[in-house]
Short mmCIF file of C-alpha atoms in Angstrom, two decimals:
data_model
loop_
_atom_site.label_atom_id
_atom_site.label_comp_id
_atom_site.label_asym_id
_atom_site.label_seq_id
_atom_site.Cartn_x
_atom_site.Cartn_y
_atom_site.Cartn_z
CA MET E 1 -24.21 11.65 -7.31
CA SER E 2 -23.41 11.58 -3.65
CA HIS E 3 -20.18 10.33 -2.93
CA ASP E 4 -21.67 7.05 -1.86
CA ALA E 5 -23.00 6.42 -5.03
CA ALA E 6 -19.72 7.44 -6.89
CA LYS E 7 -17.33 5.18 -5.07
CA PRO E 8 -18.85 2.00 -6.83
CA ARG E 9 -18.98 3.26 -10.13
CA LEU E 10 -15.06 4.59 -9.80
CA ARG E 11 -14.44 0.90 -8.29
CA ARG E 12 -15.91 -0.49 -11.55
CA GLU E 13 -14.07 1.59 -13.63
CA ALA E 14 -10.57 1.25 -11.71
CA ARG E 15 -11.08 -2.84 -12.12
CA ALA E 16 -11.54 -2.45 -15.97
CA ARG E 17 -8.83 -0.61 -16.17
CA LEU E 18 -6.42 -3.01 -14.18
CA ARG E 19 -8.25 -5.92 -16.27
CA ASP E 20 -7.04 -4.47 -20.02
CA LEU E 21 -3.23 -4.12 -18.27
CA SER E 22 -1.81 -7.11 -19.84
CA PRO E 23 0.70 -9.41 -17.71
CA ALA E 24 3.59 -8.07 -19.42
CA ALA E 25 2.94 -4.66 -19.00
CA ARG E 26 2.08 -4.81 -15.29
CA ASP E 27 5.31 -7.00 -14.76
CA LYS E 28 7.24 -4.56 -16.62
CA ALA E 29 5.82 -1.31 -14.42
CA ALA E 30 5.84 -3.48 -11.44
CA ARG E 31 9.94 -3.71 -11.85
CA ARG E 32 9.98 0.28 -12.43
CA ILE E 33 7.99 0.32 -9.04
CA GLN E 34 10.42 -2.02 -7.15
CA ASP E 35 13.65 -0.34 -8.74
CA ASP E 36 12.31 3.06 -7.96
CA LEU E 37 12.03 2.26 -4.19
CA ALA E 38 15.32 0.43 -4.08
CA SER E 39 16.98 3.78 -5.55
CA GLY E 40 15.47 6.32 -3.26
CA ARG E 41 16.03 6.80 0.65
CA PHE E 42 12.62 4.92 1.34
CA PHE E 43 14.38 2.13 3.36
CA ALA E 44 16.87 3.94 5.95
CA GLU E 45 18.52 1.17 8.20
CA GLY E 46 16.23 0.84 11.37
CA LYS E 47 12.98 2.15 10.30
CA THR E 48 9.74 -0.25 10.14
CA VAL E 49 8.11 -0.09 7.34
CA GLY E 50 4.46 -1.05 6.84
CA LEU E 51 3.98 -3.51 3.78
CA PHE E 52 1.46 -5.74 2.05
CA ALA E 53 1.18 -9.01 0.11
CA ALA E 54 0.18 -7.82 -3.64
CA LEU E 55 -2.96 -9.41 -5.03
CA PRO E 56 -2.25 -10.16 -8.77
CA SER E 57 -3.80 -7.24 -9.97
CA GLU E 58 -1.30 -5.00 -7.89
CA PRO E 59 2.55 -3.90 -8.24
CA ALA E 60 4.32 -7.12 -6.70
CA THR E 61 6.04 -6.58 -3.41
CA GLU E 62 7.94 -9.29 -2.73
CA PRO E 63 10.79 -7.79 -3.89
CA ILE E 64 9.92 -4.53 -2.40
CA PHE E 65 10.02 -6.60 0.90
CA GLN E 66 13.67 -8.14 -0.11
CA THR E 67 14.96 -4.59 -0.54
CA ALA E 68 13.49 -3.00 2.80
CA ARG E 69 15.14 -6.31 4.51
CA GLU E 70 18.57 -5.93 2.95
CA ARG E 71 18.70 -2.46 3.96
CA GLY E 72 18.38 -3.12 7.50
CA CYS E 73 14.80 -2.48 7.95
CA ARG E 74 12.21 -4.19 10.45
CA VAL E 75 9.21 -4.73 8.00
CA ALA E 76 5.61 -5.31 9.08
CA LEU E 77 2.47 -6.55 6.97
CA PRO E 78 -0.93 -6.74 7.61
CA ARG E 79 -3.42 -9.41 9.17
CA MET E 80 -7.07 -8.96 8.76
CA LEU E 81 -9.18 -9.40 12.08
CA PRO E 82 -12.06 -11.71 12.14
CA GLY E 83 -14.18 -8.77 13.12
CA GLY E 84 -13.03 -6.37 10.32
CA GLY E 85 -9.66 -4.06 10.42
CA LEU E 86 -6.18 -4.82 10.26
CA GLU E 87 -2.75 -5.57 12.72
CA LEU E 88 0.45 -5.29 11.76
CA TYR E 89 2.83 -8.28 12.43
CA ARG E 90 6.67 -8.36 11.76
CA VAL E 91 8.17 -10.34 9.00
CA GLU E 92 11.25 -11.75 8.26
CA ASP E 93 11.09 -14.69 5.83
CA TRP E 94 7.89 -14.11 2.95
CA SER E 95 7.47 -17.56 2.45
CA ARG E 96 7.88 -19.02 6.25
CA ASP E 97 5.92 -16.04 8.26
CA LEU E 98 3.34 -15.93 5.58
CA GLU E 99 0.14 -17.78 5.11
CA ALA E 100 -3.15 -17.38 3.03
CA ASN E 101 -6.23 -16.24 4.58
CA ALA E 102 -9.87 -17.38 3.68
CA HIS E 103 -10.01 -14.67 0.63
CA GLY E 104 -6.79 -16.21 -0.39
CA ILE E 105 -4.77 -13.11 0.35
CA ALA E 106 -1.06 -13.49 1.99
CA GLU E 107 -0.67 -12.42 5.96
CA PRO E 108 1.03 -13.08 8.54
CA ARG E 109 0.87 -16.18 10.76
CA PRO E 110 -0.15 -14.55 14.26
CA GLU E 111 2.68 -16.18 16.49
CA GLY E 112 3.13 -14.48 19.47
CA GLY E 113 6.05 -11.68 19.88
CA ARG E 114 5.45 -10.00 16.29
CA LEU E 115 2.64 -7.68 16.63
CA VAL E 116 4.05 -4.00 15.43
CA PRO E 117 2.07 -1.26 16.87
CA PRO E 118 1.08 1.06 14.13
CA GLY E 119 2.59 3.86 16.13
CA GLU E 120 6.23 2.59 15.43
CA VAL E 121 5.74 2.67 11.55
CA ASP E 122 8.07 4.98 9.94
CA LEU E 123 6.58 4.50 6.33
CA LEU E 124 3.22 2.86 5.61
CA CYS E 125 2.89 1.37 1.91
CA ALA E 126 -0.79 1.27 0.54
CA PRO E 127 -2.48 -0.51 -2.14
CA GLY E 128 -5.80 0.62 -3.79
CA LEU E 129 -7.89 0.66 -6.82
CA GLY E 130 -7.11 4.16 -7.19
CA PHE E 131 -5.96 7.65 -6.64
CA ASP E 132 -5.84 11.17 -7.47
CA ARG E 133 -2.69 13.86 -7.12
CA ALA E 134 -4.65 15.79 -4.19
CA GLY E 135 -3.42 12.57 -1.98
CA HIS E 136 -7.39 10.70 -2.17
CA ARG E 137 -7.09 7.26 -2.29
CA LEU E 138 -9.98 4.57 -3.78
CA GLY E 139 -9.88 1.93 -1.54
CA ARG E 140 -11.67 -1.76 -2.03
CA GLY E 141 -14.66 -0.72 0.21
CA GLY E 142 -14.10 -1.94 3.85
CA GLY E 143 -12.42 0.85 4.88
CA ASP E 144 -9.79 -1.49 6.71
CA TYR E 145 -6.87 0.72 5.71
CA ASP E 146 -8.34 3.65 6.39
CA ARG E 147 -8.85 2.82 9.64
CA LEU E 148 -5.02 1.78 9.77
CA LEU E 149 -3.99 4.94 8.39
CA ALA E 150 -5.82 6.95 10.81
CA THR E 151 -3.46 4.72 13.71
CA VAL E 152 -0.28 5.70 12.56
CA ARG E 153 1.89 8.79 13.71
CA PRO E 154 1.57 12.20 11.67
CA ASP E 155 5.22 11.89 10.52
CA CYS E 156 4.82 8.33 9.05
CA LEU E 157 4.99 8.59 5.54
CA ARG E 158 2.17 7.64 3.56
CA LEU E 159 3.23 6.21 0.32
CA GLY E 160 0.40 4.64 -1.99
CA LEU E 161 1.57 2.13 -4.60
CA PHE E 162 -0.06 2.35 -7.65
CA PHE E 163 0.32 1.76 -11.56
CA ALA E 164 -0.47 5.04 -13.73
CA ILE E 165 -3.36 3.93 -15.38
CA GLN E 166 -5.54 3.94 -11.44
CA GLU E 167 -4.94 7.70 -11.68
CA PHE E 168 -8.08 9.67 -11.34
CA ASP E 169 -8.86 13.32 -12.34
CA ALA E 170 -10.43 13.80 -8.79
CA LEU E 171 -11.69 11.07 -6.44
CA PRO E 172 -14.59 11.99 -3.94
CA ALA E 173 -13.38 12.06 -0.09
CA GLU E 174 -15.67 11.10 2.73
CA ALA E 175 -15.00 12.27 6.84
CA HIS E 176 -13.07 8.90 7.53
CA ASP E 177 -11.32 8.66 4.28
CA GLN E 178 -7.38 8.73 4.60
CA MET E 179 -4.93 11.08 2.87
CA LEU E 180 -1.62 9.56 1.25
CA HIS E 181 1.33 12.01 1.24
CA ALA E 182 2.52 10.63 -2.09
CA VAL E 183 2.05 7.95 -4.70
CA LEU E 184 4.52 5.69 -6.49
CA THR E 185 3.49 4.47 -10.08
CA GLU E 186 6.11 2.85 -12.76
CA ASN E 187 6.31 6.77 -14.15
CA GLY E 188 7.69 8.31 -10.67
CA LEU E 189 6.82 9.68 -7.73
CA ILE E 190 3.75 12.02 -7.28
CA THR E 191 3.77 13.86 -3.93
CA VAL E 192 0.67 15.82 -2.40
CA SER E 193 2.35 19.25 -2.58
CA ARG E 194 0.41 20.21 0.10
CA THR E 195 1.80 17.93 2.89
CA GLY E 196 5.58 19.09 2.09
CA HIS E 197 6.17 15.56 4.39
CA LYS E 198 9.72 15.64 5.45
CA ALA E 199 10.13 11.94 4.90
CA LEU E 200 10.03 12.03 1.04
CA PRO E 201 13.31 11.60 -0.68
#
């Protein structure tokens, strides 16, 4: 089976796994992920953190945003561009600075002066439907995060935020797919061994 044919099947399986996760189990797992991020060295003062507004099926990220802000980080979230792709905008107040887009996803209001170049990001947290321990990430099919990941600095830490049930033994990879340095689930941090990334706690 080709990679193109395999990915839709894997996305269906990932969505089925997420549907089977009860709201209580999802909330408990999300809190463990939030606590791990708060206790680690991910949010050093003065760093720029790229975060995302989570969908209901993803680990909630507003508490992570609050922790990063309390640690003195600048936090940026993605906004979808009309023709596809993502731009990062600084967010200082979760409720004031975000609005729902046409898909119902919260994203930053694009007021002037808040655009953050990807090259300024020190830690980029990425969502997805699945991951494996080689650093592959299964996205939703639009390629927006792969394009964003491709524009950050080589020393920017690429951290996936996932539930443990989203792990696959191996995911297909294509030339445009961007790798993660590590994944954080409710069971702890999974490091992609070959990266040896200096920013990992």
